[in-house]
mmCIF file of C-alpha atoms and ligand atoms in Angstrom:
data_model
loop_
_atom_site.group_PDB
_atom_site.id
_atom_site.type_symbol
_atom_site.label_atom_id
_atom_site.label_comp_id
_atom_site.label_asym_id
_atom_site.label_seq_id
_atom_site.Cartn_x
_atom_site.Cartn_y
_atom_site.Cartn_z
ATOM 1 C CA UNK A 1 17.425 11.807 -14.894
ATOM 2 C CA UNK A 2 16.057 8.109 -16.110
ATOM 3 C CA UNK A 3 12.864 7.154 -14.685
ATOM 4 C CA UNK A 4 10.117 4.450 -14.721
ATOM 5 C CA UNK A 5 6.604 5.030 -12.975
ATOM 6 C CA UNK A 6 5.028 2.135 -12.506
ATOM 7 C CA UNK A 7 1.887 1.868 -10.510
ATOM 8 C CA UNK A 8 -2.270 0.786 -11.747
ATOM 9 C CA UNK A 9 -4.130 2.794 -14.309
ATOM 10 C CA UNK A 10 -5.750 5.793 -12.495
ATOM 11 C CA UNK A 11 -2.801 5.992 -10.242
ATOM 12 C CA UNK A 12 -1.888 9.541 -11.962
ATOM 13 C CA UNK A 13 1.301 8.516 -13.765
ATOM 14 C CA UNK A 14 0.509 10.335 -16.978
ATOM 15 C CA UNK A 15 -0.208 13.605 -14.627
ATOM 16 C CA UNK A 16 3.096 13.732 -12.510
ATOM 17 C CA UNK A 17 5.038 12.736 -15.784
ATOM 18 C CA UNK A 18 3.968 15.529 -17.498
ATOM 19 C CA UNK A 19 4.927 17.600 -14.266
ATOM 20 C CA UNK A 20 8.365 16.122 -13.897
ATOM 21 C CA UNK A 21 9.239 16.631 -17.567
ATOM 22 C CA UNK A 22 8.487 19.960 -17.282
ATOM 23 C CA UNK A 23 10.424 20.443 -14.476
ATOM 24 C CA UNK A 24 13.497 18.128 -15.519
ATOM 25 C CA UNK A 25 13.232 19.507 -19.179
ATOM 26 C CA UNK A 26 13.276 15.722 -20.111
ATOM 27 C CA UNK A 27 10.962 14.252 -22.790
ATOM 28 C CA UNK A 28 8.262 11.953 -21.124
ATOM 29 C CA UNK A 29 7.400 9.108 -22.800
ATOM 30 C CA UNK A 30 3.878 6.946 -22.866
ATOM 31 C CA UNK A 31 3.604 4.167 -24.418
ATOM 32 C CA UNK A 32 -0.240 4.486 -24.071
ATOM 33 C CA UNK A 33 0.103 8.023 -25.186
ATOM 34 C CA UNK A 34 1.857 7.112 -28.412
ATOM 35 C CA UNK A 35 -0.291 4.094 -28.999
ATOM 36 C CA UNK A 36 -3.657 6.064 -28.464
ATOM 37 C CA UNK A 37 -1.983 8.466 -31.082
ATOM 38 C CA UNK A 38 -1.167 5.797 -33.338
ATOM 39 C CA UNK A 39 -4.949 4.504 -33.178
ATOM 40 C CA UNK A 40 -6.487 7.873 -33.870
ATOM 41 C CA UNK A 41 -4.433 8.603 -36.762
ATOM 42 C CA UNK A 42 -4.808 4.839 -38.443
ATOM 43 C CA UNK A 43 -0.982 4.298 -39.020
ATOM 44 C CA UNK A 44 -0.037 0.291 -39.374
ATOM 45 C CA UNK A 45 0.901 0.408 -35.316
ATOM 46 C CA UNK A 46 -2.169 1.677 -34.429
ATOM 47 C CA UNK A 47 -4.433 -1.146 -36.788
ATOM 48 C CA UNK A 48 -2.577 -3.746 -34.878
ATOM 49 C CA UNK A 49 -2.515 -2.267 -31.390
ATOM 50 C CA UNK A 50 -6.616 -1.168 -31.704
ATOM 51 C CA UNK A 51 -8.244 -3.918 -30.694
ATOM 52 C CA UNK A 52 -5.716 -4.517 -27.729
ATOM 53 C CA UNK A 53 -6.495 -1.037 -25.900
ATOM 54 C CA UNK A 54 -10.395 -1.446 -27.302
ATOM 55 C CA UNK A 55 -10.376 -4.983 -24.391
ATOM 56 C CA UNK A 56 -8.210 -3.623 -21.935
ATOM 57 C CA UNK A 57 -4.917 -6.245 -23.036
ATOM 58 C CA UNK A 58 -1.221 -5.621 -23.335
ATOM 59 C CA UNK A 59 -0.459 -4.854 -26.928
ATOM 60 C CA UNK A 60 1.984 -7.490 -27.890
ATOM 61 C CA UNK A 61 5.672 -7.162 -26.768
ATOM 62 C CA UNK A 62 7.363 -7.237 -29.719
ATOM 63 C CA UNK A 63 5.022 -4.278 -31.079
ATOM 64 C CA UNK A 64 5.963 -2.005 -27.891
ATOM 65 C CA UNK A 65 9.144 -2.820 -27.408
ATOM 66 C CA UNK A 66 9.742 -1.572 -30.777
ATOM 67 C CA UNK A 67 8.291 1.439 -30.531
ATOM 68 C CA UNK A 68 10.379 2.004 -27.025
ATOM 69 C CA UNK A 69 13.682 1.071 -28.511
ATOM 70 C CA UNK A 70 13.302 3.622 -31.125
ATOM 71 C CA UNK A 71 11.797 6.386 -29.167
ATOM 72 C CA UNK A 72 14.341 5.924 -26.707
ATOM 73 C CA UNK A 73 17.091 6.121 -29.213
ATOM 74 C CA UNK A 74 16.272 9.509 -30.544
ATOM 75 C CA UNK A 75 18.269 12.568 -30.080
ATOM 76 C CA UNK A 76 16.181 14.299 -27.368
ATOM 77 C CA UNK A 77 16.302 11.333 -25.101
ATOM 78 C CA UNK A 78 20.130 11.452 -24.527
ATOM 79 C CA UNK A 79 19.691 13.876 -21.804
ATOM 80 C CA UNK A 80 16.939 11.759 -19.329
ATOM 81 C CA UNK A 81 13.636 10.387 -20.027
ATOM 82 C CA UNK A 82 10.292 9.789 -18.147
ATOM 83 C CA UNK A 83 9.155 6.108 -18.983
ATOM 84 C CA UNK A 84 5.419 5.965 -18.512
ATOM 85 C CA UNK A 85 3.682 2.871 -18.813
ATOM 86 C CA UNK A 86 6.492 0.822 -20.315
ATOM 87 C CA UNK A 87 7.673 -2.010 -19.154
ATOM 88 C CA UNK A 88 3.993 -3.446 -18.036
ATOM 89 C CA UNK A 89 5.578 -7.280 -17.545
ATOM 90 C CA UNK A 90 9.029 -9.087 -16.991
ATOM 91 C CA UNK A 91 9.591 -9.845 -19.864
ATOM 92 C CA UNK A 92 9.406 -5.969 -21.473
ATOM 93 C CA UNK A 93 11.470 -5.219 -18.394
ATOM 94 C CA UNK A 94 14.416 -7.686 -19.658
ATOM 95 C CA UNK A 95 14.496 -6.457 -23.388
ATOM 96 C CA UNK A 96 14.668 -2.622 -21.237
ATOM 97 C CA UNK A 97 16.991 -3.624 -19.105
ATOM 98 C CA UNK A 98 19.584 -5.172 -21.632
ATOM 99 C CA UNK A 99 18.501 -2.331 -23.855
ATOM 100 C CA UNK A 100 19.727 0.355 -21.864
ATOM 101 C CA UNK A 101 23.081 -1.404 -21.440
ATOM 102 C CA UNK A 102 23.243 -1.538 -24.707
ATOM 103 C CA UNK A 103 22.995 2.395 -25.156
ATOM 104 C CA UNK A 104 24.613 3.360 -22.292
ATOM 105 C CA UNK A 105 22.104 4.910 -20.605
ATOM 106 C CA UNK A 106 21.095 3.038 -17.158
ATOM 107 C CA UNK A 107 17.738 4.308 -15.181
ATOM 108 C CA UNK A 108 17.950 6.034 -11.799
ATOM 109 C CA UNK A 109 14.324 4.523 -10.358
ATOM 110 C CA UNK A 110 11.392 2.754 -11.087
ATOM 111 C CA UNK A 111 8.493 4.632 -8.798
ATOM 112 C CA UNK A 112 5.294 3.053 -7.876
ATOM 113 C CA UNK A 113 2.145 5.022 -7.212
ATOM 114 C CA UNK A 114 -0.072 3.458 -4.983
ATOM 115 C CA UNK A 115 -3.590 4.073 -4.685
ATOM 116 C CA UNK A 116 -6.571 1.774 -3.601
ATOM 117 C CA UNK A 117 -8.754 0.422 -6.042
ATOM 118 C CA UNK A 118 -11.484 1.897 -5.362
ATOM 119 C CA UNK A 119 -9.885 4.841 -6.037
ATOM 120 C CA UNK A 120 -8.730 4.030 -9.185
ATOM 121 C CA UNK A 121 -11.960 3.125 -10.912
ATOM 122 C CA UNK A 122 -13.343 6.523 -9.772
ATOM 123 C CA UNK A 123 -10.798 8.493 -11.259
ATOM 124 C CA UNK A 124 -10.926 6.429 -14.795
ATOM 125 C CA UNK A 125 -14.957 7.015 -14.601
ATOM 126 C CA UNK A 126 -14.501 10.054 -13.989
ATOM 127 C CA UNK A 127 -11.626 10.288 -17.181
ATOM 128 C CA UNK A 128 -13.832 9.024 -19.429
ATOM 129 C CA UNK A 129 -11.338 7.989 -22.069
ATOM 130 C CA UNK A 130 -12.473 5.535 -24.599
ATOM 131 C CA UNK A 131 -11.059 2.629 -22.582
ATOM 132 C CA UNK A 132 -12.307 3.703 -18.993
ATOM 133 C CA UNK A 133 -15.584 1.865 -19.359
ATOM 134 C CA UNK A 134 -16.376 -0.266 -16.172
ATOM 135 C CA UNK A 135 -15.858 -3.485 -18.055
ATOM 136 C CA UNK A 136 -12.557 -2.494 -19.755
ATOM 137 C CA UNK A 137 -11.715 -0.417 -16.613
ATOM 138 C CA UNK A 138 -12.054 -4.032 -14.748
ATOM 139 C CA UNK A 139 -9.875 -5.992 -17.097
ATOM 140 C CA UNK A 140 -6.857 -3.474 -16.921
ATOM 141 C CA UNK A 141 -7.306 -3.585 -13.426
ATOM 142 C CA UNK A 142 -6.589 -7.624 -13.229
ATOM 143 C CA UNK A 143 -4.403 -7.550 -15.977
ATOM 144 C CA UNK A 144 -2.113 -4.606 -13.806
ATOM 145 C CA UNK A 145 -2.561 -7.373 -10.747
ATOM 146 C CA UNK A 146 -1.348 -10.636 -13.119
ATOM 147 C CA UNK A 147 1.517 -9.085 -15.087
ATOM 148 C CA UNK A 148 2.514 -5.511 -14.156
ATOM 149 C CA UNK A 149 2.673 -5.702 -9.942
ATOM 150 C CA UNK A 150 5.121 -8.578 -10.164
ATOM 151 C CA UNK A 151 7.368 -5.191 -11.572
ATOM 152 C CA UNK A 152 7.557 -4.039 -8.101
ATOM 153 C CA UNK A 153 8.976 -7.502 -6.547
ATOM 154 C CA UNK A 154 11.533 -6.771 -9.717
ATOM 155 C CA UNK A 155 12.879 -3.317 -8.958
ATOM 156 C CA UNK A 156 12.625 -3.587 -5.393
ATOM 157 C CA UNK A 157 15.009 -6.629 -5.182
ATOM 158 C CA UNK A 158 17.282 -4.452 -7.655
ATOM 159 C CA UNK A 159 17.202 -1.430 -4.717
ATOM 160 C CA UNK A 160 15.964 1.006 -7.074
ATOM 161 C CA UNK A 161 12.430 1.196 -6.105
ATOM 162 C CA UNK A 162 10.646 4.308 -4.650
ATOM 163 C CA UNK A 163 6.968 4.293 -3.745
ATOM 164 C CA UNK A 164 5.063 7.167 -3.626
ATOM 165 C CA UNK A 165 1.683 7.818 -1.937
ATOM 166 C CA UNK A 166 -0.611 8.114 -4.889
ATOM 167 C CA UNK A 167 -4.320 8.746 -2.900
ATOM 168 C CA UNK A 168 -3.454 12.191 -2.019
ATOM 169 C CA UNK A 169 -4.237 15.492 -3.585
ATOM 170 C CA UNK A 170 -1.970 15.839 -7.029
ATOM 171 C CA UNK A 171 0.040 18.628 -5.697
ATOM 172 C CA UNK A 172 0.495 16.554 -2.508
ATOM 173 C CA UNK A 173 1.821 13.945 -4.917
ATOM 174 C CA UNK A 174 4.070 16.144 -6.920
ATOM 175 C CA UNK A 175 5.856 17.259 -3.849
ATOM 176 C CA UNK A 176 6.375 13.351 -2.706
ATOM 177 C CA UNK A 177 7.716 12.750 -5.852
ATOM 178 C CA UNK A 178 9.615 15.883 -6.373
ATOM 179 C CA UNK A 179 11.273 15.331 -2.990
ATOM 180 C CA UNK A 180 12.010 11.673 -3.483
ATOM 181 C CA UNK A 181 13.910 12.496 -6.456
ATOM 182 C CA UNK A 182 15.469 15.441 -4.702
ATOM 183 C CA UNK A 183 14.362 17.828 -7.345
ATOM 184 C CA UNK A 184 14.017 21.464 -6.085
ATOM 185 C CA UNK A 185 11.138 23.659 -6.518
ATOM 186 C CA UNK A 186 7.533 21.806 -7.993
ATOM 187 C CA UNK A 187 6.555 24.762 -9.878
HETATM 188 P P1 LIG B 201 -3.454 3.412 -17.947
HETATM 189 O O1 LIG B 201 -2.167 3.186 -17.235
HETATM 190 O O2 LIG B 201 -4.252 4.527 -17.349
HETATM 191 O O3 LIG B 201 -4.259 2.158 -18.129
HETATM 192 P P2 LIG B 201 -1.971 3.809 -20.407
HETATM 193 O O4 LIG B 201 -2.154 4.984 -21.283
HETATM 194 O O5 LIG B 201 -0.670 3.649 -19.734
HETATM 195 O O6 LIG B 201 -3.189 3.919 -19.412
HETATM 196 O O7 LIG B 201 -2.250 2.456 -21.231
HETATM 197 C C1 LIG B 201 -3.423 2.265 -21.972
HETATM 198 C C2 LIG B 201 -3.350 0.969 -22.775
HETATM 199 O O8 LIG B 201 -2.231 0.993 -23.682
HETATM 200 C C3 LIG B 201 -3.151 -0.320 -21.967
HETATM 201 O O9 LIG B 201 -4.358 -0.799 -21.445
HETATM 202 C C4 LIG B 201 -2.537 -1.244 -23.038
HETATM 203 O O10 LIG B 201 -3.522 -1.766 -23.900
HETATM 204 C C5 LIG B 201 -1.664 -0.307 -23.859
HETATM 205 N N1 LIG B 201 -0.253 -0.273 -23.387
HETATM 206 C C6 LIG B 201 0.385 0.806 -22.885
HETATM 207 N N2 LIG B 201 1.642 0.499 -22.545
HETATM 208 C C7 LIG B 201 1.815 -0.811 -22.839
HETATM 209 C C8 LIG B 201 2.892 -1.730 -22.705
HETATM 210 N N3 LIG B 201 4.063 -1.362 -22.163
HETATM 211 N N4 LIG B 201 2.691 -3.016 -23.113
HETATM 212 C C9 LIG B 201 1.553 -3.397 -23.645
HETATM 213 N N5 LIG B 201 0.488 -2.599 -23.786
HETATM 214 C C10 LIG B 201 0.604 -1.305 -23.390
#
């Protein structure tokens, strides 16, 4: 299985990707995970992506994208992966598109989560990462709205869009997904 969740931050992508990975035995793959990593541990990524994540911004392209297209291309990924956060604009979802031709290895869905935003900046307070402060919260909120939602316009008129009702409980979320992808048994 070859997956992309889309959907805002706070919509509880991270959460049901760890679930479905699990479940799928499929690595699960966040580009915010890996960049947050790459901050904390002060490798060369991480210098440049810091003061993107610090404002709430897209990292630059070229940076991600590379770090997809290798992570993407490594052994464990042959068998299915769980794309979380990645693409975030059009033009990310091009160099993915013609990236997985490339490799041979084309994606079942992109899945949107959707959740109201009020909804979402509760849950991020309440996360209390280093980038859920109201004012950063606020930016990644408008920068979702400018350059990631036009995603869903993107996959839909490609017929391989699923949306999911994020504002439920997480198990009630799990079994939405679970059941859209025709997966047996949440654990
Ligand atoms: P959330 O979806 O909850 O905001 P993520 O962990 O997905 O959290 O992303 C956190 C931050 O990582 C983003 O605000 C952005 O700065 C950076 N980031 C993650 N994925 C991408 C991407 N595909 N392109 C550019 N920046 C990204």
């Amino acid at each position: 299985m070859r997956v992309i969740l889309l959907g805002p931050p706070g919509a509880g992508k991270g959460t049901q990707a760890a679930l479905l990975a699990e479940t799928a035995r499929i690595p699960h793959i966040s580009t915010g995970g890996i960049l947050r990593q790459a901050v904390s541990k002060l490798t060369p990524l991480g210098k440049q992506a810091k003061q993107f994540l610090d404002a709430g911004e897209l990292v630059p392209d070229d940076l991600v994208v590379q770090l997809v297209e290798a992570r993407l291309q490594q052994p464990d990924a042959r068998k299915g992966w769980i794309l979380d956060g990645f693409p975030r604009n059009i033009p990310q979802a091009e160099v993915l598109h013609t990236l997985l031709e490339a490799i041979a290895q084309p994606y079942d869905y992109a899945i949107d989560f959707t959740v109201p935003d009020d909804e979402l900046v509760r849950r991020m307070l309440g996360r209390g990462r280093g980038d859920d402060t109201e004012a950063v919260i606020h930016r990644r909120l408008e920068v979702y709205r400018e350059q990631t939602e036009p995603l869903l316009d993107y996959y839909r008129s490609r017929q391989t869009l699923l949306a999911i009702d994020g504002n439920q409980p997480m198990k009630a979320v799990t079994t939405a997904l679970f059941e859209a992808l025709q997966l047996s048994a949440a654990a």
